[in-house]
């Protein structure tokens, strides 16, 4: 007894030392990032956390720690921020809120009075001493909010906000732009892009930097070069005055040490017919390295020349370090809708895997001149199939297989970069939604392994000649049919059918949607007066009244796109054989795959024995030092999953209240690690949509 009494204090000391060592081992040092202070986890956008409390050995014990229901419908694509134990998020209608990150208790909510109808995928955070701000887009405005109160900071812009329709050199009231992906912060600047229409008229896709404190414009980079600027010779003379888009809608990454902003861009308007923009069209479809202080171009790479296929760079790039010849090389990786990942030396733009230029067919459309060649990397191999053949069609049932064969034989399937034609559909594979999409990849900085979730869907597309009439139907064909198609059928669920819309929406609701947009549909402020009234009448009643000269002239094109059409079987399932969605792990030091698995399934097909098919997936993964990869994304099974990042083995999964079409985040509060995801759904028409944030943690000891 006396011996035990004497050794007990020593036992306590030893335990304390062991616990202290374990804590140091887990958290390494005080500089370990325990917050999630930027979209993608940090300015480098790696989707990575050094936290390891939740790991391979205990992830099966994860349970719901708290939920926060926004009590709104409409779906969520937001990745929240977590700074100093506070979580900042966005509701489906773009109200901004702050929660206690440990409990989910609401601290404040900001309502701008604007009904947000566009996707809003994240926020930005800036601080200097006691001045701490959330910078967030609400439709065409950027607000600066006090992190303590949620109130707009009056000195920023006009009454706490700036209007992105301004500073573009065009009539601000007629511009359609929304900040769907958050800006990036560099020193005292917030650098932003924006989402623009894909039809004309559309504003130019200028990349702009504003002073974080005052909201004043500090610099602008013209993605459609003005006279005398680099790249102007890749466009027709004066194109910068009338053309539009070539915009950054997918987000950016910033090398804080070098002061370089990496900006991916999308296609120029009109997306599918470019006779008015003959040339390569710099800086559309490009990855641009800009001086963050001045906006000057350092280097660029154009991934698609004279884009005719809506092949935007769909996600923010990722900054990381890889090994090459035994040396560390700072690199930037960019994923694509086509299913490729490009890797460049960060400072110079030198490709780290060879890029080859391949020849492609000429366009058969009068006045159109397609680019004769396009660049593709030799490594890594594509993470999506590149050519749809008859042998790859669905075998779900003999009947749907025969249907798919008949449809396929009516179309043209020749792989990438085949210009559209009139009178015959062209297969786009992978489809207009990727390959990779806006959720973006994750990179493990310890291994230079990149994790990419990918869609494997075929779409059909074609062109038709415009009639040149001035009626409401012509307005519809010019501005609306690019998405909803000639027959208003759309491509549900992403692009709803307009058939019978009068039974679902009142005329004033249709008008509001046209003006402001909704979901992936941009607003059309260029339509007003009689043009707008007759278009609403046409949508509701099918009438086509001739227009007088009231209202602005529409910049119609000689050929129109016949609409986004997924290649789905009569039951609504993909008309190709699985996989329909995948998750891929690629070692970027070598360009070789570590593993690849199917991601997601249709519950009703799984119940019939057709499991693990993969499905469409939106929202990216995150990876942690605990050996885990977390991802929601799957649109139909509503699952949130954790995989072993080394092998792809499924270690844990749970059902969410709605599909988690958003990128998760992870953070630590008071020594406890949490993983949170926004669950809102909206991609599956058979299921309801909402807006619930769900946080998971290990049980308290």
Tab-separated table of C-alpha atoms in Angstrom, residues 207-392:
chain	number	residue	atom	x	y	z
A	207	UNK	CA	-11.313	39.550	-63.459
A	208	UNK	CA	-11.358	42.366	-60.905
A	209	UNK	CA	-9.667	43.195	-57.615
A	210	UNK	CA	-11.321	45.468	-55.041
A	211	UNK	CA	-9.890	47.065	-51.927
A	212	UNK	CA	-11.130	45.018	-48.959
A	213	UNK	CA	-11.521	48.108	-46.770
A	214	UNK	CA	-13.060	50.619	-49.175
A	215	UNK	CA	-14.553	48.482	-51.937
A	216	UNK	CA	-12.802	50.573	-54.589
A	217	UNK	CA	-11.693	48.911	-57.823
A	218	UNK	CA	-7.912	48.459	-57.792
A	219	UNK	CA	-7.356	46.598	-61.068
A	220	UNK	CA	-9.156	44.696	-63.835
A	221	UNK	CA	-7.860	42.083	-66.249
A	222	UNK	CA	-9.724	41.909	-69.563
A	223	UNK	CA	-10.292	38.291	-70.552
A	224	UNK	CA	-11.525	39.649	-73.894
A	225	UNK	CA	-8.495	41.844	-74.684
A	226	UNK	CA	-8.992	45.493	-75.554
A	227	UNK	CA	-7.168	47.236	-78.389
A	228	UNK	CA	-3.418	47.184	-77.791
A	229	UNK	CA	-3.575	44.385	-75.193
A	230	UNK	CA	-1.932	40.976	-75.438
A	231	UNK	CA	-4.204	38.504	-77.208
A	232	UNK	CA	-6.313	41.078	-79.076
A	233	UNK	CA	-5.233	39.486	-82.385
A	234	UNK	CA	-6.979	36.226	-81.426
A	235	UNK	CA	-10.367	37.962	-81.821
A	236	UNK	CA	-12.023	39.944	-84.623
A	237	UNK	CA	-11.466	43.698	-84.442
A	238	UNK	CA	-13.660	45.366	-81.823
A	239	UNK	CA	-14.898	42.082	-80.337
A	240	UNK	CA	-14.293	43.351	-76.804
A	241	UNK	CA	-17.097	45.873	-77.308
A	242	UNK	CA	-19.799	43.314	-78.181
A	243	UNK	CA	-18.690	39.807	-77.198
A	244	UNK	CA	-19.085	38.461	-73.698
A	245	UNK	CA	-18.239	35.847	-71.056
A	246	UNK	CA	-14.769	34.186	-71.106
A	247	UNK	CA	-15.390	34.541	-67.402
A	248	UNK	CA	-14.101	32.996	-64.186
A	249	UNK	CA	-17.129	31.339	-62.602
A	250	UNK	CA	-15.353	28.361	-61.035
A	251	UNK	CA	-13.191	30.129	-58.444
A	252	UNK	CA	-9.447	30.787	-58.093
A	253	UNK	CA	-6.380	29.945	-56.017
A	254	UNK	CA	-3.641	32.277	-54.760
A	255	UNK	CA	0.055	31.672	-54.170
A	256	UNK	CA	0.421	34.042	-51.226
A	257	UNK	CA	4.237	33.900	-51.221
A	258	UNK	CA	4.717	34.638	-54.917
A	259	UNK	CA	1.700	36.920	-55.171
A	260	UNK	CA	0.194	34.992	-58.097
A	261	UNK	CA	-3.538	34.485	-58.633
A	262	UNK	CA	-4.440	31.452	-60.756
A	263	UNK	CA	-7.631	32.087	-62.701
A	264	UNK	CA	-9.445	29.483	-64.838
A	265	UNK	CA	-11.964	30.764	-67.367
A	266	UNK	CA	-14.902	29.469	-69.363
A	267	UNK	CA	-15.976	29.807	-72.962
A	268	UNK	CA	-16.946	32.985	-74.753
A	269	UNK	CA	-20.588	33.660	-75.637
A	270	UNK	CA	-22.243	32.329	-77.697
A	271	UNK	CA	-21.054	28.918	-76.477
A	272	UNK	CA	-21.788	26.750	-79.502
A	273	UNK	CA	-21.502	28.960	-82.571
A	274	UNK	CA	-18.637	31.397	-82.910
A	275	UNK	CA	-18.747	32.939	-86.379
A	276	UNK	CA	-18.687	36.379	-84.710
A	277	UNK	CA	-15.493	35.515	-82.786
A	278	UNK	CA	-13.324	33.719	-85.342
A	279	UNK	CA	-9.887	33.063	-83.838
A	280	UNK	CA	-8.498	31.322	-80.766
A	281	UNK	CA	-10.374	33.721	-78.409
A	282	UNK	CA	-7.828	34.356	-75.660
A	283	UNK	CA	-8.388	34.319	-72.679
A	284	UNK	CA	-11.441	32.084	-72.892
A	285	UNK	CA	-10.936	28.482	-71.680
A	286	UNK	CA	-7.595	29.419	-70.155
A	287	UNK	CA	-5.662	29.064	-66.933
A	288	UNK	CA	-4.187	32.536	-66.334
A	289	UNK	CA	-1.470	33.383	-63.824
A	290	UNK	CA	-1.904	37.027	-62.788
A	291	UNK	CA	0.144	39.328	-60.598
A	292	UNK	CA	-2.152	39.648	-57.585
A	293	UNK	CA	-1.009	43.212	-56.887
A	294	UNK	CA	-1.520	44.619	-60.374
A	295	UNK	CA	-3.556	42.167	-62.468
A	296	UNK	CA	-0.779	41.842	-65.045
A	297	UNK	CA	-0.490	38.539	-66.916
A	298	UNK	CA	2.492	36.390	-65.946
A	299	UNK	CA	1.680	33.328	-68.063
A	300	UNK	CA	-1.328	31.520	-69.474
A	301	UNK	CA	-2.374	28.222	-70.992
A	302	UNK	CA	-5.402	27.919	-73.273
A	303	UNK	CA	-6.979	24.487	-72.879
A	304	UNK	CA	-9.545	24.831	-75.697
A	305	UNK	CA	-9.085	27.093	-78.695
A	306	UNK	CA	-12.214	28.717	-80.151
A	307	UNK	CA	-14.472	26.684	-77.895
A	308	UNK	CA	-17.651	25.365	-79.548
A	309	UNK	CA	-18.514	22.774	-76.867
A	310	UNK	CA	-18.881	24.706	-73.581
A	311	UNK	CA	-15.625	23.144	-72.340
A	312	UNK	CA	-15.046	25.609	-69.487
A	313	UNK	CA	-12.329	24.991	-66.949
A	314	UNK	CA	-14.922	23.919	-64.352
A	315	UNK	CA	-13.113	24.153	-61.006
A	316	UNK	CA	-10.639	26.279	-59.128
A	317	UNK	CA	-7.025	25.094	-59.607
A	318	UNK	CA	-4.994	23.520	-56.811
A	319	UNK	CA	-1.528	24.614	-55.631
A	320	UNK	CA	0.763	21.928	-54.229
A	321	UNK	CA	4.327	20.553	-54.334
A	322	UNK	CA	5.422	17.391	-56.133
A	323	UNK	CA	8.678	15.500	-56.572
A	324	UNK	CA	10.527	15.634	-59.874
A	325	UNK	CA	14.034	14.136	-60.209
A	326	UNK	CA	14.295	14.061	-56.430
A	327	UNK	CA	13.514	17.760	-56.071
A	328	UNK	CA	10.457	19.603	-54.812
A	329	UNK	CA	8.585	21.469	-57.551
A	330	UNK	CA	5.825	23.951	-56.728
A	331	UNK	CA	3.000	23.139	-59.099
A	332	UNK	CA	-0.575	24.016	-60.060
A	333	UNK	CA	-3.120	21.419	-61.232
A	334	UNK	CA	-6.256	22.132	-63.255
A	335	UNK	CA	-9.057	19.638	-63.912
A	336	UNK	CA	-11.316	19.701	-66.969
A	337	UNK	CA	-14.772	18.662	-68.098
A	338	UNK	CA	-13.132	16.492	-70.771
A	339	UNK	CA	-11.603	14.230	-68.110
A	340	UNK	CA	-7.995	15.452	-68.122
A	341	UNK	CA	-5.825	17.106	-65.483
A	342	UNK	CA	-3.108	19.552	-66.543
A	343	UNK	CA	-0.087	20.106	-64.285
A	344	UNK	CA	2.228	23.124	-64.591
A	345	UNK	CA	5.222	24.573	-62.843
A	346	UNK	CA	3.659	27.314	-60.784
A	347	UNK	CA	6.049	30.206	-61.443
A	348	UNK	CA	6.637	29.706	-65.179
A	349	UNK	CA	3.703	27.731	-66.583
A	350	UNK	CA	6.011	24.991	-67.873
A	351	UNK	CA	3.986	21.764	-68.335
A	352	UNK	CA	5.134	19.051	-65.938
A	353	UNK	CA	3.769	16.371	-68.244
A	354	UNK	CA	4.136	16.808	-72.024
A	355	UNK	CA	1.199	18.360	-73.881
A	356	UNK	CA	0.499	17.255	-77.426
A	357	UNK	CA	-1.587	19.101	-80.010
A	358	UNK	CA	-4.037	16.875	-81.884
A	359	UNK	CA	-5.791	17.587	-85.187
A	360	UNK	CA	-9.603	17.691	-85.261
A	361	UNK	CA	-12.276	18.011	-88.005
A	362	UNK	CA	-13.275	21.314	-89.563
A	363	UNK	CA	-16.738	22.758	-89.027
A	364	UNK	CA	-19.408	22.187	-91.681
A	365	UNK	CA	-21.434	25.209	-90.510
A	366	UNK	CA	-21.213	28.199	-92.902
A	367	UNK	CA	-18.983	31.050	-91.635
A	368	UNK	CA	-17.733	28.954	-88.705
A	369	UNK	CA	-14.020	28.143	-88.485
A	370	UNK	CA	-13.164	25.586	-85.814
A	371	UNK	CA	-9.638	25.431	-84.449
A	372	UNK	CA	-7.592	22.874	-86.369
A	373	UNK	CA	-5.891	21.460	-83.265
A	374	UNK	CA	-6.387	21.209	-79.496
A	375	UNK	CA	-3.938	20.450	-76.644
A	376	UNK	CA	-4.134	17.306	-74.488
A	377	UNK	CA	-1.708	16.130	-71.799
A	378	UNK	CA	0.094	12.819	-72.326
A	379	UNK	CA	-0.191	12.097	-68.584
A	380	UNK	CA	-2.125	11.399	-66.472
A	381	UNK	CA	-4.523	9.233	-68.485
A	382	UNK	CA	-8.068	10.674	-68.603
A	383	UNK	CA	-10.342	9.950	-65.651
A	384	UNK	CA	-13.419	9.654	-67.908
A	385	UNK	CA	-14.019	7.596	-71.036
A	386	UNK	CA	-13.390	9.582	-74.211
A	387	UNK	CA	-15.314	7.851	-77.007
A	388	UNK	CA	-18.804	6.366	-76.798
A	389	UNK	CA	-19.235	3.248	-78.941
A	390	UNK	CA	-22.221	0.987	-79.503
A	391	UNK	CA	-20.648	-1.692	-77.296
A	392	UNK	CA	-20.797	0.760	-74.345
